[in-house]
Each structure stands twice: as structure tokens, then as C-alpha cells.
Amino acid sequence: MLKAMQMLISTSSFSSSSHRFRPSVHIYGGFSSISLHPSHSSSVNPYFHAAHASRRFTPFRSSSIRSQSNATPPPPPSDRGCSIKFCQWCGAATKHEIPYGDDKPRAVCTNCGKIAYQNPKMVVGCLIEHENKVLLCKRKIEPSYGLWTLPAGYMELGESAIEGAVRETWEEAGAKVEVLSPFTQLDIPLIGQTYIIFLAKLKDSHFSPGPESLECRLFAHADIPFDSLAFSSMLVTLNLYIEDMKRGAAGIHYGIINKRPGTSPSDIHDFSLDYHWMR
Amino acid sequence: MLKAMQMLISTSSFSSSSHRFRPSVHIYGGFSSISLHPSHSSSVNPYFHAAHASRRFTPFRSSSIRSQSNATPPPPPSDRGCSIKFCQWCGAATKHEIPYGDDKPRAVCTNCGKIAYQNPKMVVGCLIEHENKVLLCKRKIEPSYGLWTLPAGYMELGESAIEGAVRETWEEAGAKVEVLSPFTQLDIPLIGQTYIIFLAKLKDSHFSPGPESLECRLFAHADIPFDSLAFSSMLVTLNLYIEDMKRGAAGIHYGIINKRPGTSPSDIHDFSLDYHWMR
């Protein structure tokens, strides 16, 4: 744990010439084993101009939040539906090929011809501020049993990101919250997830652990358990929040978390924050 | 077309007491048939405190962008995977029930017991500024053949939102772009989509229509074809952009577009923007 150490993360500008883009080149505290020099290559689109490391990665088959609302881990990025063996509409076998007019392999039904697409999922949650403290939940489920997280889970069909974040907060922390503003959007390409975390406040002082939580507790900023957090996304979000508070106000952040291949999903420190935009 | 008319949209604050939440209560130009008084009910989570209309809606089976990168329309929100008749892993029939520990019906395999979850999809794209003009593409595919849109499409596994937006811009407009900043996140609960649009600029002055575009053209702000846009999300995004430009700088926006049930997917004006947060 390098909680006390201020580490420089390699943060690439995606428009260094724009006055509107203000890259945050320092993230402080709570990080260890961070890649300081990510690869600057992309094999997908030669016109993607900026640094990007994830394309060098081999597939990473575990999702760090797979047991939240939706229990099935997403397929690895290189898969794009090729784990789909049968057609969900007619039950026939699928073949994996690049459909006409496409440039990526998909699972195509050998009978009805329908294509089963798979896309990234959104994880939505709340960073709840209450009397200068932050509400965290200790997980009662795997992965990351016993570790701390912000209340969050997969966004469901038929709800907005805010509604999903409020729902997950109720389910995991028994807390009624009022959303204040968007806070972070963090893409994790290697595991096909985008985290969208809102700042929120308690509507009353009540909270209690839901079925997926062992405990819920308010932590003063200095006491946030950075050495026992459940997910990289929460590590980044909480660090950004602490830094914002030191500056006096919460910003809004977009970032790309590139996890390093071959590490355990439980190693939440092995990643690079390759892009970070804030306002 | 009410392009010249300034209309008040019912915009609900999700934290009217917070100094950080600054609701934008006016959206100008380009809207017609907008619900000015959306329902303020939610049947899903009694602790969701603010206005929300979509729960009253009946399922809306068409996706307004279903023929973009991924051609299969998402299921309606009330479906949550129940259109899935067969298990994608073993090919056995599914049953539709609420799994233990869940509170929503899912497609559960009658043989292997695996659950097929379905979640909202992200649509990513770019609003490209060039010499005080905006780049639009005229669609060569259904739906909305012949109508104008920002280059955008479904985010793919293995890429970040920025990378997807840059890829779609290259595919649809033949343009190499540099992303400047996030601009809008617009959730559309009724069709299970979240639009994430970035501001971008051309890296050179070249652009040309890709296979899904009839034409690509730069429009001065006053000439944006608000009466022939393809999607509600683009209507909102372009209106927000024009308003921001009038104020002198682009903001960052989050909003929820609640489409009215029973209207044609091609009727892009029949919605309410129930939440709008900006900074």
C-alpha cells in the first residue's frame, strides 16, 4: 500500500491543444503497481490518435463485479459474442464469422441467420457524502468478499443511469439518496464495463446492509480503507473524490482504466489510468 | 417545426438544494410535440425521489438506431431477456422466472440453469466542430434513411467510449478526429440506450461518406437541419450545443429522454427531457 505516496500516473491528453481539455496528470494516494508507461498503440483504428494500451492485452476472462446485479461475467473483448454457441431465438447452433458489411466476428445463427451482438455494460452507483464522510459497503458476496465498495451494480433495461444508481444504493446499503451530480465515467475496455458514479447525499441518516453487504459504514476521508477496496473503479473514484475535496469542490471526470493482463481480478492496483479528463 | 420558438421543457431537479446542481430549465429551438408535464411517478423504487415518466410507458419495440453497428434492436424494458427462448451456452429452452435472490424476471436455462441477462447499450459518437460548423451525416440505411445524424453507433466490447466514438466517426464520415471533451450523456430508458457524445475536431479537413452515409456535410449553426434529424438524442444534443455556443462555451450535460409510448420511432419530437444537469 502506497497510500501516503503521491504517484504520477501516465495520463494522455486526447486533445492537448484544446483549452477545454485539462488533463489531470496526478492522482494521489492509494495506488500501487501502476503502469507508468502504457503502450501507445491501437490496432483497431489507425486514426485513433492517442495513447491506448488495451489492445496489446490478452483476454481477461473475469469480471471484477460479475456477482452484482447480473451474475454472468461479460465475455472478453476479443470474443465479441463468440462464446455464444446457440441461437437465443431458434436454438440452432451458431457459427462465428464476420457478417457482410461488418468487420468483426459475431455469433451468427446457422438456421435463422440472426446475429447475437454483445456490447459493454454500464455499472451505475453512488458516492454518498454525509457529514464529511463517505458511505461504503463491505461485500457479502464474491468476488471481493469482505472488501469495501461504493454501492453499485449493473444498469437494468428500462431505467436511467441515475435510477439504477439510486436502486443499487437502496438494495446494497438500505439508503434513500438524492443524486447531486454525475461524478465519474470510467471505461474498463478489458472487461467490457463502463462505471458511471454519481455524487449523492442521504435523504435521512438511515442506512443498513442489504443482502449483498456484510456492513455499511461512513468513513472520514482520512479513514477510507484504500488497502481493502473491492474494485479498481472504486479505487480511482475515491481517489478522484479525495483530490477534488482537497481542491474544495467535486469535479466531473472521464477516464479509461486499462487493466494489465494476466493479473488476478482481485488485484485492483494493476492498471493504468490512460486518459483522465475533468472539469 | 418550431425552430424559431423558444420552448420551456419540464426539467426536474434531482437535487434542487445542491449548489452543484444547476438545472437548465430552458432548451431552445428545434423541438415540437414535447411533453411539458411528464408524470412524476416511479413504480420501481419508492425511494427514487424525483420525477420520472418512463414507468408508465408500455414497451416500445423499436430502436431508433438499430441498424447502426449492431443491427438487432434491444428488447423493450419490460422484457429483460424474456425474448430469449433458448440458452446461448447449451441450446436448451429457457424459462422466464425471477431467479432466487433477484427481483426481476430473467431467461433461465431449463438445462444448465444459466441466466441470460440483458442490459442497456451505449451509443457513442462525436459532435465535430470545424470552422464554426458541425459535421452531420445523411443516413444511407434504415431507420431514418435520408435523415441527418451525428456520426455514432454502438460501443463495442474491448474499446472505450472515446475509442468507439472515434471509430464510428471514421466509419460513417471518413473523418479523423481528435476528441476535445465529453459533451452529453443521454439515457433513453424506454429503448434501453444511453448516448455518450463527445466534442471533437477534425485532424485535417478531409471527410467523406462511409458505407452507411449518403452524404456528409458541414452545417453552420443557423443551418442545422432540425426538421430532418434522425434521432431524438441528436435533436437534444444539437440543441444543447447551440445553446452552449450562444453562452460562449460548451458545457457537459447529463439528461434523461423519456420517449412517449405509441409513437413511431421516426417521430423524434415526441419525448420529454425529464432531467437535465449541466456544468
PDB file of N, CA and C in Angstrom, chain A residues 233-276:
ATOM      1  N   SER A 233     -12.160   0.425 -10.139  1.00  0.00           N
ATOM      2  CA  SER A 233     -13.010   1.583 -10.425  1.00  0.00           C
ATOM      3  C   SER A 233     -13.306   2.373  -9.150  1.00  0.00           C
ATOM      4  N   MET A 234     -13.461   1.672  -8.047  1.00  0.00           N
ATOM      5  CA  MET A 234     -13.742   2.345  -6.779  1.00  0.00           C
ATOM      6  C   MET A 234     -12.486   3.027  -6.234  1.00  0.00           C
ATOM      7  N   LEU A 235     -11.360   2.381  -6.452  1.00  0.00           N
ATOM      8  CA  LEU A 235     -10.086   2.994  -6.061  1.00  0.00           C
ATOM      9  C   LEU A 235      -9.894   4.319  -6.786  1.00  0.00           C
ATOM     10  N   VAL A 236     -10.118   4.316  -8.088  1.00  0.00           N
ATOM     11  CA  VAL A 236      -9.952   5.556  -8.864  1.00  0.00           C
ATOM     12  C   VAL A 236     -10.989   6.595  -8.434  1.00  0.00           C
ATOM     13  N   THR A 237     -12.238   6.166  -8.332  1.00  0.00           N
ATOM     14  CA  THR A 237     -13.305   7.116  -7.985  1.00  0.00           C
ATOM     15  C   THR A 237     -13.040   7.769  -6.632  1.00  0.00           C
ATOM     16  N   LEU A 238     -12.666   6.968  -5.650  1.00  0.00           N
ATOM     17  CA  LEU A 238     -12.443   7.530  -4.312  1.00  0.00           C
ATOM     18  C   LEU A 238     -11.213   8.426  -4.280  1.00  0.00           C
ATOM     19  N   ASN A 239     -10.184   8.065  -5.042  1.00  0.00           N
ATOM     20  CA  ASN A 239      -9.021   8.955  -5.125  1.00  0.00           C
ATOM     21  C   ASN A 239      -9.375  10.289  -5.776  1.00  0.00           C
ATOM     22  N   LEU A 240     -10.126  10.229  -6.850  1.00  0.00           N
ATOM     23  CA  LEU A 240     -10.526  11.474  -7.511  1.00  0.00           C
ATOM     24  C   LEU A 240     -11.360  12.325  -6.555  1.00  0.00           C
ATOM     25  N   TYR A 241     -12.215  11.676  -5.803  1.00  0.00           N
ATOM     26  CA  TYR A 241     -13.067  12.418  -4.864  1.00  0.00           C
ATOM     27  C   TYR A 241     -12.222  13.100  -3.783  1.00  0.00           C
ATOM     28  N   ILE A 242     -11.283  12.364  -3.224  1.00  0.00           N
ATOM     29  CA  ILE A 242     -10.436  12.946  -2.166  1.00  0.00           C
ATOM     30  C   ILE A 242      -9.649  14.131  -2.715  1.00  0.00           C
ATOM     31  N   GLU A 243      -9.127  13.966  -3.931  1.00  0.00           N
ATOM     32  CA  GLU A 243      -8.377  15.080  -4.516  1.00  0.00           C
ATOM     33  C   GLU A 243      -9.273  16.283  -4.787  1.00  0.00           C
ATOM     34  N   ASP A 244     -10.474  16.013  -5.273  1.00  0.00           N
ATOM     35  CA  ASP A 244     -11.423  17.110  -5.504  1.00  0.00           C
ATOM     36  C   ASP A 244     -11.744  17.836  -4.202  1.00  0.00           C
ATOM     37  N   MET A 245     -11.926  17.067  -3.148  1.00  0.00           N
ATOM     38  CA  MET A 245     -12.260  17.689  -1.865  1.00  0.00           C
ATOM     39  C   MET A 245     -11.110  18.564  -1.369  1.00  0.00           C
ATOM     40  N   LYS A 246      -9.882  18.107  -1.622  1.00  0.00           N
ATOM     41  CA  LYS A 246      -8.733  18.940  -1.226  1.00  0.00           C
ATOM     42  C   LYS A 246      -8.725  20.262  -1.990  1.00  0.00           C
ATOM     43  N   ARG A 247      -9.218  20.189  -3.230  1.00  0.00           N
ATOM     44  CA  ARG A 247      -9.280  21.427  -4.030  1.00  0.00           C
ATOM     45  C   ARG A 247     -10.505  22.261  -3.673  1.00  0.00           C
ATOM     46  N   GLY A 248     -11.449  21.662  -2.973  1.00  0.00           N
ATOM     47  CA  GLY A 248     -12.583  22.449  -2.498  1.00  0.00           C
ATOM     48  C   GLY A 248     -13.907  22.159  -3.165  1.00  0.00           C
ATOM     49  N   ALA A 249     -13.914  21.400  -4.247  1.00  0.00           N
ATOM     50  CA  ALA A 249     -15.196  21.116  -4.917  1.00  0.00           C
ATOM     51  C   ALA A 249     -15.060  19.877  -5.782  1.00  0.00           C
ATOM     52  N   ALA A 250     -16.151  19.132  -5.875  1.00  0.00           N
ATOM     53  CA  ALA A 250     -16.139  17.939  -6.718  1.00  0.00           C
ATOM     54  C   ALA A 250     -16.194  18.333  -8.186  1.00  0.00           C
ATOM     55  N   GLY A 251     -15.376  17.677  -8.987  1.00  0.00           N
ATOM     56  CA  GLY A 251     -15.422  17.891 -10.422  1.00  0.00           C
ATOM     57  C   GLY A 251     -16.297  16.840 -11.083  1.00  0.00           C
ATOM     58  N   ILE A 252     -16.194  16.770 -12.393  1.00  0.00           N
ATOM     59  CA  ILE A 252     -16.784  15.664 -13.148  1.00  0.00           C
ATOM     60  C   ILE A 252     -15.648  15.080 -13.976  1.00  0.00           C
ATOM     61  N   HIS A 253     -15.563  13.749 -14.005  1.00  0.00           N
ATOM     62  CA  HIS A 253     -14.381  13.081 -14.531  1.00  0.00           C
ATOM     63  C   HIS A 253     -14.745  12.033 -15.573  1.00  0.00           C
ATOM     64  N   TYR A 254     -13.908  11.925 -16.604  1.00  0.00           N
ATOM     65  CA  TYR A 254     -13.973  10.798 -17.533  1.00  0.00           C
ATOM     66  C   TYR A 254     -12.588  10.171 -17.570  1.00  0.00           C
ATOM     67  N   GLY A 255     -12.534   8.852 -17.523  1.00  0.00           N
ATOM     68  CA  GLY A 255     -11.237   8.196 -17.570  1.00  0.00           C
ATOM     69  C   GLY A 255     -11.322   6.811 -18.178  1.00  0.00           C
ATOM     70  N   ILE A 256     -10.178   6.310 -18.591  1.00  0.00           N
ATOM     71  CA  ILE A 256     -10.092   4.944 -19.133  1.00  0.00           C
ATOM     72  C   ILE A 256      -9.127   4.159 -18.262  1.00  0.00           C
ATOM     73  N   ILE A 257      -9.629   3.115 -17.648  1.00  0.00           N
ATOM     74  CA  ILE A 257      -8.817   2.232 -16.812  1.00  0.00           C
ATOM     75  C   ILE A 257      -8.397   1.042 -17.658  1.00  0.00           C
ATOM     76  N   ASN A 258      -7.122   0.956 -17.954  1.00  0.00           N
ATOM     77  CA  ASN A 258      -6.623  -0.199 -18.692  1.00  0.00           C
ATOM     78  C   ASN A 258      -5.972  -1.159 -17.716  1.00  0.00           C
ATOM     79  N   LYS A 259      -6.645  -2.275 -17.509  1.00  0.00           N
ATOM     80  CA  LYS A 259      -6.119  -3.282 -16.591  1.00  0.00           C
ATOM     81  C   LYS A 259      -5.029  -4.087 -17.285  1.00  0.00           C
ATOM     82  N   ARG A 260      -4.057  -4.520 -16.494  1.00  0.00           N
ATOM     83  CA  ARG A 260      -2.955  -5.276 -17.072  1.00  0.00           C
ATOM     84  C   ARG A 260      -3.332  -6.740 -17.152  1.00  0.00           C
ATOM     85  N   PRO A 261      -3.033  -7.371 -18.295  1.00  0.00           N
ATOM     86  CA  PRO A 261      -3.448  -8.771 -18.464  1.00  0.00           C
ATOM     87  C   PRO A 261      -2.659  -9.694 -17.553  1.00  0.00           C
ATOM     88  N   GLY A 262      -3.288 -10.785 -17.253  1.00  0.00           N
ATOM     89  CA  GLY A 262      -2.581 -11.824 -16.501  1.00  0.00           C
ATOM     90  C   GLY A 262      -2.630 -11.632 -15.009  1.00  0.00           C
ATOM     91  N   THR A 263      -3.108 -10.489 -14.580  1.00  0.00           N
ATOM     92  CA  THR A 263      -3.221 -10.297 -13.137  1.00  0.00           C
ATOM     93  C   THR A 263      -4.568 -10.826 -12.670  1.00  0.00           C
ATOM     94  N   SER A 264      -4.644 -11.108 -11.415  1.00  0.00           N
ATOM     95  CA  SER A 264      -5.901 -11.587 -10.832  1.00  0.00           C
ATOM     96  C   SER A 264      -6.918 -10.458 -10.822  1.00  0.00           C
ATOM     97  N   PRO A 265      -8.186 -10.807 -11.038  1.00  0.00           N
ATOM     98  CA  PRO A 265      -9.223  -9.767 -10.922  1.00  0.00           C
ATOM     99  C   PRO A 265      -9.215  -9.112  -9.546  1.00  0.00           C
ATOM    100  N   SER A 266      -8.715  -9.849  -8.560  1.00  0.00           N
ATOM    101  CA  SER A 266      -8.708  -9.280  -7.213  1.00  0.00           C
ATOM    102  C   SER A 266      -7.566  -8.291  -7.021  1.00  0.00           C
ATOM    103  N   ASP A 267      -6.632  -8.256  -7.970  1.00  0.00           N
ATOM    104  CA  ASP A 267      -5.565  -7.260  -7.849  1.00  0.00           C
ATOM    105  C   ASP A 267      -6.060  -5.957  -8.462  1.00  0.00           C
ATOM    106  N   ILE A 268      -6.587  -5.130  -7.624  1.00  0.00           N
ATOM    107  CA  ILE A 268      -7.247  -3.912  -8.123  1.00  0.00           C
ATOM    108  C   ILE A 268      -6.251  -2.791  -8.385  1.00  0.00           C
ATOM    109  N   HIS A 269      -4.975  -3.040  -8.099  1.00  0.00           N
ATOM    110  CA  HIS A 269      -3.989  -1.968  -8.264  1.00  0.00           C
ATOM    111  C   HIS A 269      -3.236  -2.046  -9.585  1.00  0.00           C
ATOM    112  N   ASP A 270      -3.438  -3.119 -10.321  1.00  0.00           N
ATOM    113  CA  ASP A 270      -2.619  -3.330 -11.508  1.00  0.00           C
ATOM    114  C   ASP A 270      -3.329  -2.803 -12.759  1.00  0.00           C
ATOM    115  N   PHE A 271      -3.256  -1.523 -12.943  1.00  0.00           N
ATOM    116  CA  PHE A 271      -3.904  -0.884 -14.087  1.00  0.00           C
ATOM    117  C   PHE A 271      -3.209   0.442 -14.365  1.00  0.00           C
ATOM    118  N   SER A 272      -3.529   1.015 -15.515  1.00  0.00           N
ATOM    119  CA  SER A 272      -3.115   2.393 -15.774  1.00  0.00           C
ATOM    120  C   SER A 272      -4.359   3.211 -16.088  1.00  0.00           C
ATOM    121  N   LEU A 273      -4.384   4.420 -15.602  1.00  0.00           N
ATOM    122  CA  LEU A 273      -5.464   5.354 -15.937  1.00  0.00           C
ATOM    123  C   LEU A 273      -4.950   6.155 -17.129  1.00  0.00           C
ATOM    124  N   ASP A 274      -5.278   5.664 -18.326  1.00  0.00           N
ATOM    125  CA  ASP A 274      -4.616   6.200 -19.516  1.00  0.00           C
ATOM    126  C   ASP A 274      -5.172   7.535 -19.982  1.00  0.00           C
ATOM    127  N   TYR A 275      -6.401   7.773 -19.724  1.00  0.00           N
ATOM    128  CA  TYR A 275      -6.972   9.078 -20.046  1.00  0.00           C
ATOM    129  C   TYR A 275      -7.675   9.587 -18.804  1.00  0.00           C
ATOM    130  N   HIS A 276      -7.541  10.827 -18.570  1.00  0.00           N
ATOM    131  CA  HIS A 276      -8.324  11.428 -17.499  1.00  0.00           C
ATOM    132  C   HIS A 276      -8.660  12.856 -17.898  1.00  0.00           C
TER     133      HIS A 276
END
